[in-house]
Amino acid sequence: MVEIFELLMQGFSVAFAPLNLMLIVAGCTIGLFIGAMPGLGSVNGVAILLPLTFLVPPEGAIIFLAAIYYGAMYGGAISSIMLGIPGASTAVATTFDGRPLAKQGLADKALTAAALGSFIGGTISIILFTLFAPPLAHVALVFGAPEEFALMMLAFSTFIGLGGDDIAKTIFSTCIGLVLAAVGLDIVSGEPRLIFGGITGFMHGINFLVLAIGIYGIGEMLWTIEENRKAGGVSMLSEATITLKRTLQSLKELLATWRTLIMGSFLGYFVGILPAAGATPGSLMAYGVAKQLSRKPEKFGKGALDGVVAPESANNAASTGSMLPMLTLGIPGSPTTAILLGGMVIWGLEPGPRLFVDHSNFVWGLIASLYAANLFAVVINIAFIPLFIWVLKLPFTILAPIIFVLCLVGGYAPTQDLHDVWLMLVFGFVGYLMRKLDYPLAPAVLAIVLGPLAEPALRQSLLIGNGSFAIFFNRPYSAVIMTTALILIALPIVRLVLARLGLGGNRARPPRSDEP
Amino acid sequence: MTVRTAELAMAVVMALFSIYLMVKSAELPIGWISGEGPGGGAWPFWLSAVMLGACLWIIIQWFRGKSKLARSREVYIEPAVAIDVGLVAAALVITVALFYVIGVYGAVPLFLIFYIGFLGRHSALFTALVAIVVPVVTFFFFEIALKITLPKGYTEPLFYPLYRIFL
């Protein structure tokens, strides 16, 4: 323990070198704005700025990229809350309660909750990272394909609770998201799959952002236009204000969510360290668990503060967690860490257990810089909240066309193919029509994110088990996770049946979640 | 169209779409391939089958009058809303179509002028200001800072001098 403390102090001397400190502040600010743009997330920020890092020593380079990663994690929540469009897949769950809060004129509270949730998640995970880095890396190693698929099933099982009270529509929405994720080239045989009308644009698959921006950007704005017409012309997206008194009140309410904050941080961290899991399933599961554990689950989806802090603490914790297998084993836990790993190799550092011994300055400098980045990110984020609130107060007829332009450009940016922009419009229009009929659309977006992870895991597991599904129950970790998932899937259905039979009282119907 | 009719129509359309997806998935093997595991079409095929099942369940519930929407006699989209939403949807489609011809920097200002000036009835000066500032900020953020080239259609040669200065 004393040794860890000494190494950490040595790390702080690296992190607080003037150049590195500047890199932390610059990285957090750039990351915050990149993360806040719909369509751009930490992956884009880290990938785009990777070439710049060759100008500074490796410690400075990783510190800069880690600060961008952290800043973007904070920033992702901003567009989720303000516009209802998740800036990145990790912030999808934040829209569920963040957007309703903004609609109620409480955007400042939601943004403060997201920032502090992220801060707590980040801090707890960095402490865990500091104390238990090497031993935990080996737990991640026993995770094979069956455990990964079981974990995906656990993430899917939380969808049932997320959807409305129409289970058929929730199942439909989840499955269509998974099918859309399967479009493109089959990963095993390499053959084209579900290429509609032979259009070549489908060959590269459907990026989750195309569906997310279509539904949450285009569809949401069309929905708002309709709401405005019905309300006789409401002119703002949210009537939020920010004062010191309101912020102090928000902080007081935030303290009451401490259980959710701790749960989200631990869950996010442990899901983050698993290879190929990362922050998206982590934040999603934290939301699901927070709803299951809550004394007022009916408030979720309508503006519950716990619904904002759970995914936000979890996605920041997971982003720290996902650096663990990257550093100790050379296995990236998320797309962003994959790019960081690429950077490390270019800088001449070989990830693996030896890294902690051979380049302890680098590793502990990075760990110390995470503490600093976390602190700077929360301060910078809170400092910008008044600016974000001011943007929200612009008249709708000015903000709406700018958001539409952001959607069109943001939908184009990831693949740079106009085919995706057309597809985004189709998803937006169809999503709007389906939403009017109470089809829950969040499960489709979450499914398209997890689909590319779930399918290969299932196929590999079945291959290991010679086609038998028993493989999921023969291995201890996978058996526990899978059984939990199946119980969570069965619960709402059992409750519904009991309610029909008049045995379950009014607890039986899962509360309708007014998704964004 | 009432919400009741729309509920049935959507379920029928989605059921047909599910069948189409099943047929498309079956173009690849959907059974077990020795040494390779499940065929490439199996995963989307069975998921589409579940989608079809969900749609059929919605249709059955509709006929039994069980769901709230299946009994609703409200109008699905009111005429005034249809005009508002339709105008914006049409403007978006035209804007994206124009990307091929006059590029993002030609189509986006036109869209902004239509929305802010025509639909929003803001002053001409303000409309012009936004129609200029948004594309300029977009250019510097995406093309210069992030190095993401946006479509320019036939206006591409006009940007060569800017590339020479900034890139």
XYZ file of C-alpha atoms in Angstrom:
683
model
C 0.000 0.000 0.000
C 2.832 2.381 0.907
C 4.517 1.457 -2.339
C 1.378 2.285 -4.325
C 1.168 5.630 -2.549
C 4.807 6.414 -3.388
C 4.295 5.455 -7.013
C 1.161 7.592 -7.159
C 3.033 10.591 -5.761
C 5.718 10.028 -8.350
C 2.875 9.952 -10.939
C 1.526 13.269 -9.675
C 4.912 14.886 -10.187
C 4.624 13.803 -13.850
C 0.980 14.870 -14.218
C 1.562 18.285 -12.693
C 4.525 19.186 -14.871
C 3.515 22.472 -16.554
C 3.282 21.005 -20.078
C 1.203 18.025 -18.935
C -1.097 20.223 -16.889
C -1.730 22.388 -19.962
C -2.404 19.273 -22.008
C -4.937 18.101 -19.404
C -6.853 21.414 -19.497
C -6.753 21.595 -23.322
C -7.756 17.932 -23.675
C -10.703 18.243 -21.260
C -12.039 21.351 -23.030
C -11.645 19.922 -26.556
C -13.169 16.618 -25.416
C -16.120 18.390 -23.796
C -17.067 20.151 -27.031
C -16.417 17.160 -29.289
C -18.495 14.985 -26.960
C -21.303 17.547 -26.920
C -21.645 17.439 -30.734
C -24.210 14.918 -31.918
C -22.405 12.363 -34.050
C -18.972 12.908 -32.568
C -17.742 11.079 -29.501
C -14.505 10.306 -27.671
C -13.458 7.932 -30.474
C -13.529 10.754 -33.026
C -11.702 13.152 -30.710
C -8.956 10.688 -29.814
C -8.577 9.441 -33.402
C -8.435 12.915 -34.920
C -5.933 14.293 -32.419
C -3.698 11.198 -32.230
C -1.269 12.553 -34.863
C -0.756 15.718 -32.767
C 0.611 13.659 -29.872
C 3.819 12.836 -31.728
C 4.950 16.356 -30.895
C 5.153 15.631 -27.134
C 6.736 12.824 -25.031
C 4.676 9.609 -24.545
C 3.566 10.618 -21.019
C 2.218 13.915 -22.332
C 0.627 12.171 -25.304
C -1.353 9.619 -23.284
C -2.298 12.282 -20.737
C -3.658 14.503 -23.530
C -5.653 11.668 -25.110
C -6.951 10.454 -21.735
C -8.086 14.021 -20.970
C -9.960 14.163 -24.303
C -11.510 10.775 -23.508
C -12.629 12.076 -20.110
C -13.867 15.423 -21.447
C -15.894 13.671 -24.145
C -17.454 11.376 -21.539
C -18.692 14.474 -19.720
C -19.701 16.185 -22.984
C -21.780 13.253 -24.288
C -24.372 14.001 -21.627
C -24.797 17.609 -22.768
C -26.497 16.929 -26.096
C -28.412 14.015 -24.518
C -29.934 16.381 -21.969
C -30.286 19.541 -24.051
C -31.346 18.166 -27.410
C -32.398 14.603 -26.573
C -29.795 13.372 -29.082
C -27.128 11.121 -27.537
C -23.735 12.538 -28.470
C -22.274 9.038 -28.245
C -23.537 5.506 -27.560
C -22.328 5.801 -23.970
C -24.804 8.646 -23.365
C -27.903 6.910 -24.789
C -29.226 6.039 -21.328
C -28.725 9.638 -20.165
C -31.415 10.851 -22.600
C -34.126 8.789 -20.865
C -34.373 11.066 -17.848
C -32.091 13.953 -18.832
C -34.336 15.086 -21.665
C -37.582 14.998 -19.627
C -35.841 17.073 -16.936
C -34.795 19.658 -19.556
C -38.353 19.745 -20.903
C -39.605 20.528 -17.413
C -37.263 23.545 -17.312
C -34.733 21.723 -15.131
C -31.884 21.462 -17.638
C -29.500 23.093 -15.150
C -30.292 20.430 -12.579
C -29.824 17.631 -15.119
C -26.524 19.066 -16.376
C -25.203 19.539 -12.831
C -26.299 15.996 -11.946
C -24.566 14.616 -15.024
C -21.356 16.513 -14.279
C -21.204 15.503 -10.620
C -22.339 11.954 -11.402
C -19.488 11.717 -13.875
C -17.087 13.149 -11.315
C -18.049 10.660 -8.599
C -17.979 7.771 -11.090
C -14.602 8.891 -12.340
C -13.134 9.365 -8.865
C -14.339 6.053 -7.414
C -13.125 4.175 -10.469
C -9.695 5.808 -10.422
C -9.296 4.870 -6.751
C -10.290 1.288 -7.608
C -7.912 1.417 -10.549
C -5.046 2.602 -8.337
C -5.597 -0.071 -5.708
C -6.541 -3.132 -7.726
C -5.073 -2.738 -11.192
C -3.014 -5.904 -11.723
C -5.151 -8.529 -9.870
C -8.380 -7.484 -11.601
C -6.800 -7.777 -15.000
C -6.676 -11.542 -14.500
C -10.404 -11.774 -13.689
C -11.058 -10.218 -17.089
C -8.985 -12.952 -18.704
C -11.432 -15.732 -17.734
C -14.144 -13.968 -19.708
C -14.723 -15.891 -22.921
C -17.436 -15.736 -25.569
C -20.177 -17.398 -23.422
C -19.605 -14.908 -20.578
C -19.649 -12.016 -23.043
C -22.934 -13.152 -24.566
C -24.421 -13.684 -21.099
C -23.401 -10.114 -20.277
C -25.114 -8.897 -23.459
C -28.244 -10.819 -22.461
C -28.118 -9.074 -19.104
C -27.969 -5.723 -20.915
C -30.899 -6.749 -23.163
C -32.918 -7.903 -20.181
C -32.937 -4.350 -18.849
C -34.664 -3.279 -22.119
C -37.858 -5.057 -21.139
C -38.069 -2.791 -18.123
C -37.147 0.223 -20.251
C -39.917 -0.136 -22.815
C -43.529 0.882 -22.400
C -46.183 -1.398 -21.035
C -46.577 -3.042 -24.429
C -44.098 -5.900 -24.230
C -44.731 -6.978 -27.863
C -43.647 -3.560 -29.116
C -40.541 -3.578 -26.879
C -39.542 -7.019 -28.196
C -40.171 -5.850 -31.769
C -38.043 -2.741 -31.217
C -35.157 -4.705 -29.667
C -35.151 -7.294 -32.463
C -35.281 -4.728 -35.279
C -32.262 -2.966 -33.736
C -30.362 -6.268 -33.662
C -31.336 -7.081 -37.268
C -30.256 -3.627 -38.467
C -26.919 -4.247 -36.721
C -26.567 -7.452 -38.799
C -26.718 -5.557 -42.117
C -23.436 -5.560 -44.028
C -20.820 -8.256 -44.436
C -21.214 -11.460 -42.412
C -18.223 -11.491 -40.066
C -17.629 -15.245 -40.385
C -18.242 -16.055 -44.055
C -17.527 -12.567 -45.404
C -20.648 -12.748 -47.569
C -22.929 -9.727 -48.037
C -25.971 -9.932 -45.805
C -29.311 -8.056 -45.941
C -28.139 -5.735 -48.729
C -31.522 -4.239 -49.579
C -32.058 -3.686 -53.308
C -28.352 -4.340 -53.931
C -27.513 -0.809 -52.694
C -23.767 -0.746 -52.061
C -24.136 1.749 -49.179
C -25.438 -1.122 -47.020
C -22.179 -3.053 -47.480
C -20.455 -1.139 -44.668
C -23.353 -1.849 -42.332
C -25.559 0.613 -40.485
C -23.647 2.778 -38.024
C -25.525 3.109 -34.731
C -25.260 6.906 -35.019
C -27.356 6.868 -38.191
C -30.224 5.273 -36.275
C -29.607 7.309 -33.111
C -29.467 10.690 -34.869
C -32.405 9.684 -37.093
C -34.621 8.775 -34.163
C -33.406 11.172 -31.480
C -32.459 14.032 -33.789
C -34.788 14.174 -36.801
C -37.659 12.187 -35.232
C -37.482 14.076 -31.920
C -37.518 17.474 -33.667
C -40.534 16.507 -35.805
C -42.226 15.384 -32.602
C -41.400 18.732 -30.956
C -42.843 20.597 -33.967
C -46.093 18.660 -33.451
C -46.110 19.336 -29.698
C -45.512 23.037 -30.346
C -48.415 23.171 -32.796
C -50.713 21.491 -30.263
C -49.537 23.837 -27.483
C -50.253 26.859 -29.665
C -46.643 27.690 -30.482
C -44.242 27.196 -27.561
C -41.104 28.971 -28.633
C -38.321 27.359 -26.575
C -36.863 23.887 -26.215
C -36.631 24.339 -22.464
C -37.392 27.176 -20.105
C -34.337 26.630 -17.957
C -32.605 29.220 -15.819
C -29.568 28.961 -13.636
C -28.956 30.711 -10.329
C -26.727 29.941 -7.382
C -29.786 29.136 -5.271
C -31.057 26.636 -7.830
C -27.615 25.049 -8.135
C -27.353 24.644 -4.341
C -30.841 23.119 -4.301
C -29.777 20.703 -7.082
C -26.692 19.733 -5.082
C -28.855 18.971 -2.066
C -31.098 16.707 -4.142
C -28.023 15.088 -5.655
C -26.749 14.081 -2.227
C -29.893 11.997 -1.841
C -28.869 9.903 -4.850
C -25.647 8.673 -3.200
C -26.719 5.020 -3.329
C -27.249 5.201 -7.094
C -23.954 7.054 -7.532
C -21.982 4.366 -5.716
C -23.840 1.536 -7.454
C -23.295 3.141 -10.881
C -19.607 3.729 -10.208
C -18.851 0.167 -9.087
C -20.998 -1.478 -11.761
C -19.559 0.760 -14.481
C -15.996 0.052 -13.382
C -16.400 -3.722 -13.348
C -18.253 -3.828 -16.674
C -15.614 -1.473 -18.088
C -12.706 -3.781 -17.305
C -14.290 -6.688 -19.193
C -12.873 -6.937 -22.681
C -15.307 -5.894 -25.426
C -17.905 -4.639 -22.939
C -17.076 -0.997 -22.219
C -19.054 2.033 -21.206
C -22.249 1.557 -23.243
C -23.453 -1.708 -21.657
C -22.137 -0.359 -18.345
C -24.257 2.800 -18.417
C -27.271 0.904 -19.684
C -27.062 -1.743 -16.970
C -26.585 0.932 -14.307
C -29.796 2.623 -15.506
C -31.675 -0.686 -15.460
C -30.399 -1.633 -12.003
C -31.119 1.866 -10.611
C -34.702 1.539 -11.855
C -35.102 -1.958 -10.413
C -33.720 -0.877 -7.019
C -35.571 2.436 -6.861
C -38.412 2.983 -4.425
C -40.115 5.068 -7.118
C -39.486 3.205 -10.389
C -42.495 4.925 -11.972
C -40.540 8.201 -11.952
C -37.896 6.779 -14.295
C -38.299 8.056 -17.845
C -40.164 11.098 -16.586
C -37.244 13.039 -15.126
C -35.765 11.056 -12.220
C -32.422 12.421 -11.027
C -31.272 8.845 -10.324
C -31.884 8.098 -14.004
C -29.256 10.712 -14.916
C -26.611 9.993 -12.287
C -26.699 6.180 -12.740
C -25.627 6.067 -16.419
C -23.312 9.070 -16.065
C -21.393 7.717 -13.079
C -21.240 4.312 -14.778
C -19.971 5.491 -18.163
C -17.157 7.512 -16.622
C -16.255 4.677 -14.293
C -16.275 2.276 -17.230
C -14.023 4.526 -19.272
C -11.426 4.301 -16.506
C -12.077 0.580 -16.124
C -11.583 -0.060 -19.824
C -8.031 1.302 -19.556
C -7.140 -1.540 -17.202
C -7.116 -4.439 -19.689
C -5.546 -2.073 -22.206
C -2.555 -1.322 -19.977
C -2.111 -4.670 -18.250
C -3.030 -7.128 -21.011
C -3.044 -5.114 -24.209
C -6.764 -5.863 -24.709
C -8.877 -2.777 -25.443
C -12.216 -2.593 -23.595
C -13.718 -0.009 -25.951
C -13.130 1.493 -29.419
C -11.453 4.526 -27.851
C -9.006 2.437 -25.833
C -8.269 0.499 -29.031
C -7.020 3.760 -30.541
C -5.085 4.617 -27.362
C -3.489 1.182 -27.600
C -2.536 1.885 -31.215
C -0.976 5.149 -30.039
C 1.033 3.398 -27.326
C 2.450 0.944 -29.833
C 3.440 3.836 -32.129
C 5.126 5.626 -29.197
C 7.185 2.481 -28.670
C 5.502 1.166 -25.517
C 4.449 -2.449 -25.290
C 1.272 -2.938 -23.226
C 1.279 -5.893 -20.868
C 2.177 -6.733 -17.258
C 5.779 -5.589 -17.888
C 4.563 -2.073 -18.634
C 4.018 -1.418 -14.905
C 7.649 -2.359 -14.250
C 9.448 -1.097 -17.341
C 7.593 2.186 -17.758
C 6.269 2.943 -14.291
C 6.641 6.683 -14.918
C 4.296 6.385 -17.864
C 1.682 4.229 -16.097
C 1.606 6.167 -12.838
C 1.750 9.473 -14.683
C -1.347 8.374 -16.556
C -3.134 7.257 -13.388
C -2.309 10.537 -11.625
C -3.406 12.511 -14.662
C -6.790 10.741 -14.525
C -7.343 12.245 -11.069
C -6.394 15.672 -12.423
C -8.396 15.274 -15.670
C -11.465 14.254 -13.693
C -11.217 17.332 -11.494
C -10.580 19.737 -14.382
C -13.340 18.186 -16.517
C -15.979 18.725 -13.821
C -14.866 22.334 -13.217
C -14.776 23.173 -16.959
C -18.111 21.432 -17.506
C -19.875 23.300 -14.697
C -18.346 26.587 -15.879
C -19.951 26.100 -19.298
C -23.444 25.182 -18.006
C -24.726 28.807 -18.211
C -23.673 28.893 -21.882
C -25.552 25.672 -22.607
C -28.620 26.993 -20.779
C -28.484 30.205 -22.823
C -28.465 28.154 -26.045
C -31.581 26.316 -24.878
C -33.411 29.619 -24.459
C -33.048 30.577 -28.107
C -36.395 30.625 -29.948
C -37.342 27.202 -31.347
C -37.483 28.493 -34.939
C -33.790 29.430 -34.674
C -32.521 26.437 -32.710
C -34.509 23.809 -34.661
C -32.972 24.490 -38.108
C -29.485 24.603 -36.554
C -30.103 21.242 -34.869
C -31.357 19.817 -38.184
C -28.146 21.019 -39.859
C -26.096 19.445 -37.017
C -27.988 16.177 -37.564
C -27.347 16.157 -41.316
C -23.643 16.953 -40.930
C -23.265 14.706 -37.852
C -24.920 11.810 -39.707
C -22.495 12.260 -42.586
C -19.301 12.589 -40.515
C -18.754 9.003 -39.219
C -18.787 7.224 -42.621
C -18.681 10.211 -44.986
C -21.322 8.607 -47.195
C -24.515 10.433 -48.219
C -26.281 7.061 -48.242
C -26.185 7.223 -44.441
C -27.774 10.685 -44.431
C -30.713 9.378 -46.495
C -31.013 6.397 -44.192
C -31.007 8.748 -41.194
C -33.930 10.717 -42.688
C -35.864 7.469 -43.281
C -35.244 6.371 -39.677
C -36.310 9.814 -38.466
C -39.589 9.826 -40.414
C -40.501 6.195 -39.644
C -39.411 6.635 -36.018
C -41.715 9.647 -35.685
C -44.695 7.678 -37.055
C -43.928 4.678 -34.805
C -43.455 6.836 -31.725
C -46.963 8.234 -32.245
C -48.165 4.641 -31.825
C -46.223 4.084 -28.576
C -43.465 1.925 -30.052
C -40.534 2.341 -27.617
C -37.537 3.315 -29.769
C -34.757 3.347 -27.160
C -34.407 -0.480 -27.205
C -33.789 -0.356 -30.997
C -30.944 2.135 -30.577
C -29.396 0.181 -27.709
C -29.744 -3.073 -29.662
C -27.962 -1.699 -32.730
C -25.071 -0.700 -30.446
C -24.797 -4.089 -28.767
C -25.719 -6.223 -31.816
C -22.218 -6.323 -33.310
C -20.872 -7.530 -29.934
C -23.655 -10.005 -29.206
C -23.782 -11.912 -32.498
C -20.131 -13.009 -32.688
C -20.204 -13.899 -28.976
C -23.269 -16.132 -29.524
C -21.818 -17.780 -32.609
C -18.484 -18.504 -30.924
C -20.225 -19.828 -27.810
C -22.416 -22.181 -29.830
C -19.376 -23.372 -31.724
C -17.569 -24.106 -28.442
C -20.670 -25.887 -27.120
C -21.279 -27.855 -30.355
C -24.566 -26.090 -30.946
C -25.893 -26.599 -27.426
C -27.215 -23.665 -25.401
C -26.115 -25.567 -22.268
C -22.689 -23.924 -22.724
C -24.111 -20.809 -21.062
C -24.987 -22.747 -17.928
C -21.932 -25.009 -17.718
C -19.472 -22.239 -16.880
C -19.810 -20.564 -13.459
C -19.570 -16.870 -14.445
C -21.758 -17.247 -17.490
C -24.324 -19.364 -15.591
C -24.764 -16.712 -12.885
C -25.013 -13.826 -15.363
C -27.326 -15.695 -17.749
C -29.656 -16.830 -14.961
C -29.893 -13.257 -13.653
C -30.701 -12.060 -17.186
C -33.426 -14.675 -17.680
C -34.996 -13.808 -14.321
C -35.000 -10.116 -15.250
C -36.648 -10.916 -18.610
C -39.248 -13.168 -17.006
C -40.136 -10.803 -14.139
C -42.233 -8.225 -16.037
C -43.999 -10.986 -17.969
C -44.816 -12.888 -14.764
C -46.035 -9.642 -13.159
C -48.214 -8.945 -16.199
C -49.737 -12.422 -16.093
C -50.360 -12.109 -12.349
C -52.012 -8.725 -12.949
C -54.269 -10.228 -15.615
C -55.256 -12.898 -13.142
C -55.897 -10.196 -10.561
C -53.166 -11.416 -8.216
C -50.479 -8.768 -8.461
C -52.204 -5.497 -7.599
C -51.123 -2.328 -9.319
C -47.426 -3.173 -8.999
C -47.940 -5.672 -11.749
C -47.837 -3.354 -14.743
C -44.379 -2.042 -15.427
C -44.494 1.744 -15.473
C -44.631 3.365 -18.875
C -41.376 4.993 -19.693
C -41.778 8.166 -21.677
C -38.634 7.765 -23.631
C -37.157 10.791 -25.325
C -56.935 8.195 -40.471
C -57.691 7.314 -36.843
C -55.090 6.063 -34.366
C -56.996 2.741 -34.380
C -56.502 2.303 -38.144
C -52.883 3.491 -37.955
C -52.116 0.918 -35.225
C -53.305 -1.930 -37.461
C -51.671 -0.511 -40.591
C -48.281 -0.137 -38.850
C -48.432 -3.686 -37.429
C -49.331 -5.129 -40.863
C -46.567 -3.168 -42.626
C -44.007 -4.222 -40.003
C -45.183 -7.857 -40.219
C -44.641 -7.760 -44.005
C -41.237 -6.131 -43.454
C -40.335 -8.915 -40.989
C -41.251 -11.533 -43.614
C -39.104 -9.684 -46.165
C -36.207 -9.691 -43.686
C -36.655 -13.441 -43.089
C -36.548 -14.086 -46.850
C -33.462 -11.858 -47.277
C -31.719 -13.539 -44.300
C -32.403 -16.959 -45.769
C -30.231 -16.039 -48.772
C -27.378 -17.095 -46.459
C -27.416 -20.464 -44.668
C -29.656 -20.367 -41.610
C -28.882 -23.847 -40.296
C -25.866 -25.372 -38.556
C -22.675 -25.639 -40.598
C -20.302 -28.277 -39.338
C -17.058 -26.687 -38.115
C -18.361 -23.149 -38.594
C -21.314 -22.965 -36.225
C -24.598 -21.277 -37.104
C -24.868 -20.013 -40.700
C -24.551 -16.323 -41.488
C -28.302 -15.910 -41.959
C -29.380 -17.638 -38.737
C -29.097 -14.660 -36.348
C -31.135 -12.161 -38.457
C -33.550 -14.894 -39.583
C -34.622 -15.916 -36.074
C -34.710 -12.322 -34.863
C -36.982 -11.415 -37.805
C -39.145 -14.406 -36.905
C -39.507 -13.002 -33.365
C -40.375 -9.595 -34.896
C -43.074 -11.268 -36.997
C -44.413 -12.980 -33.890
C -44.545 -9.648 -32.029
C -46.435 -8.026 -34.949
C -48.918 -10.903 -35.120
C -49.487 -10.544 -31.365
C -50.161 -6.780 -31.826
C -52.640 -7.614 -34.645
C -54.416 -10.232 -32.507
C -54.675 -7.756 -29.622
C -56.087 -5.192 -32.081
C -58.872 -7.525 -33.162
C -59.629 -8.373 -29.563
C -59.750 -4.633 -28.812
C -57.356 -5.183 -25.898
C -54.950 -2.270 -26.302
C -55.765 1.384 -25.715
C -54.614 2.384 -29.196
C -56.786 -0.286 -30.843
C -59.858 1.439 -29.388
C -58.768 5.050 -29.960
C -60.900 7.067 -32.384
C -58.563 10.083 -32.271
C -57.065 11.457 -35.488
C -53.577 9.981 -36.096
C -52.055 13.146 -37.567
C -54.084 16.354 -37.492
C -54.097 18.337 -40.781
C -52.324 21.378 -39.246
C -49.589 19.132 -37.808
C -49.292 17.253 -41.107
C -48.604 20.561 -42.894
C -45.983 21.696 -40.316
C -44.184 18.361 -40.151
C -44.602 17.716 -43.893
C -43.039 21.069 -44.831
C -39.975 20.446 -42.652
C -39.644 16.838 -43.851
C -39.849 17.950 -47.491
C -37.295 20.721 -46.863
C -34.898 18.164 -45.337
C -35.267 15.802 -48.314
C -34.678 18.647 -50.785
C -31.659 19.859 -48.767
C -29.988 16.435 -48.828
C -30.780 16.078 -52.563
C -29.135 19.470 -53.138
C -25.944 18.245 -51.378
C -25.137 16.395 -54.637
C -25.493 19.556 -56.713
C -24.549 22.677 -54.737
C -22.985 20.901 -51.750
C -23.468 21.424 -48.014
C -22.384 25.062 -48.212
C -25.015 25.869 -50.850
C -27.891 23.766 -49.498
C -27.522 24.544 -45.780
C -27.925 28.345 -46.172
C -31.022 27.771 -48.344
C -32.495 25.481 -45.671
C -31.733 28.020 -42.937
C -33.294 30.869 -44.961
C -36.417 28.744 -45.566
C -36.765 27.729 -41.903
C -35.715 30.909 -40.076
C -36.972 33.465 -42.596
C -40.045 31.776 -44.053
C -41.312 29.426 -41.300
C -39.927 31.373 -38.322
C -40.648 34.847 -39.767
C -37.475 36.333 -38.309
C -36.011 39.498 -39.863
C -34.116 39.285 -43.145
C -30.937 40.628 -41.545
C -30.969 38.055 -38.743
C -31.776 35.236 -41.183
C -28.889 36.263 -43.423
C -26.546 36.419 -40.431
C -27.366 32.854 -39.298
C -27.279 31.592 -42.912
C -23.710 32.885 -43.184
C -22.351 32.135 -39.691
C -23.528 28.486 -39.483
C -21.813 27.332 -42.720
C -18.636 29.282 -41.872
C -18.419 27.702 -38.391
C -19.229 24.292 -39.918
C -16.417 24.727 -42.437
C -13.793 25.638 -39.860
C -14.890 23.016 -37.326
C -15.326 20.053 -39.659
C -13.035 20.704 -42.624
C -10.160 22.550 -40.993
C -10.098 21.399 -37.358
C -11.391 17.839 -37.739
C -10.303 17.215 -41.363
C -13.733 15.794 -42.284
C -14.558 16.740 -45.878
C -18.248 17.499 -46.415
C -19.983 17.026 -49.796
C -19.613 20.037 -52.112
C -21.162 18.907 -55.409
C -20.228 21.154 -58.287
C -18.989 23.892 -55.930
C -15.794 21.964 -55.068
C -13.419 24.129 -57.231
C -14.574 27.228 -55.323
C -12.952 25.799 -52.172
C -9.469 25.224 -53.636
C -8.207 28.675 -52.575
C -9.499 28.064 -49.006
C -7.764 24.685 -48.863
C -4.536 26.352 -49.969
C -4.781 28.915 -47.174
C -5.901 26.732 -44.283
C -4.714 23.184 -45.000
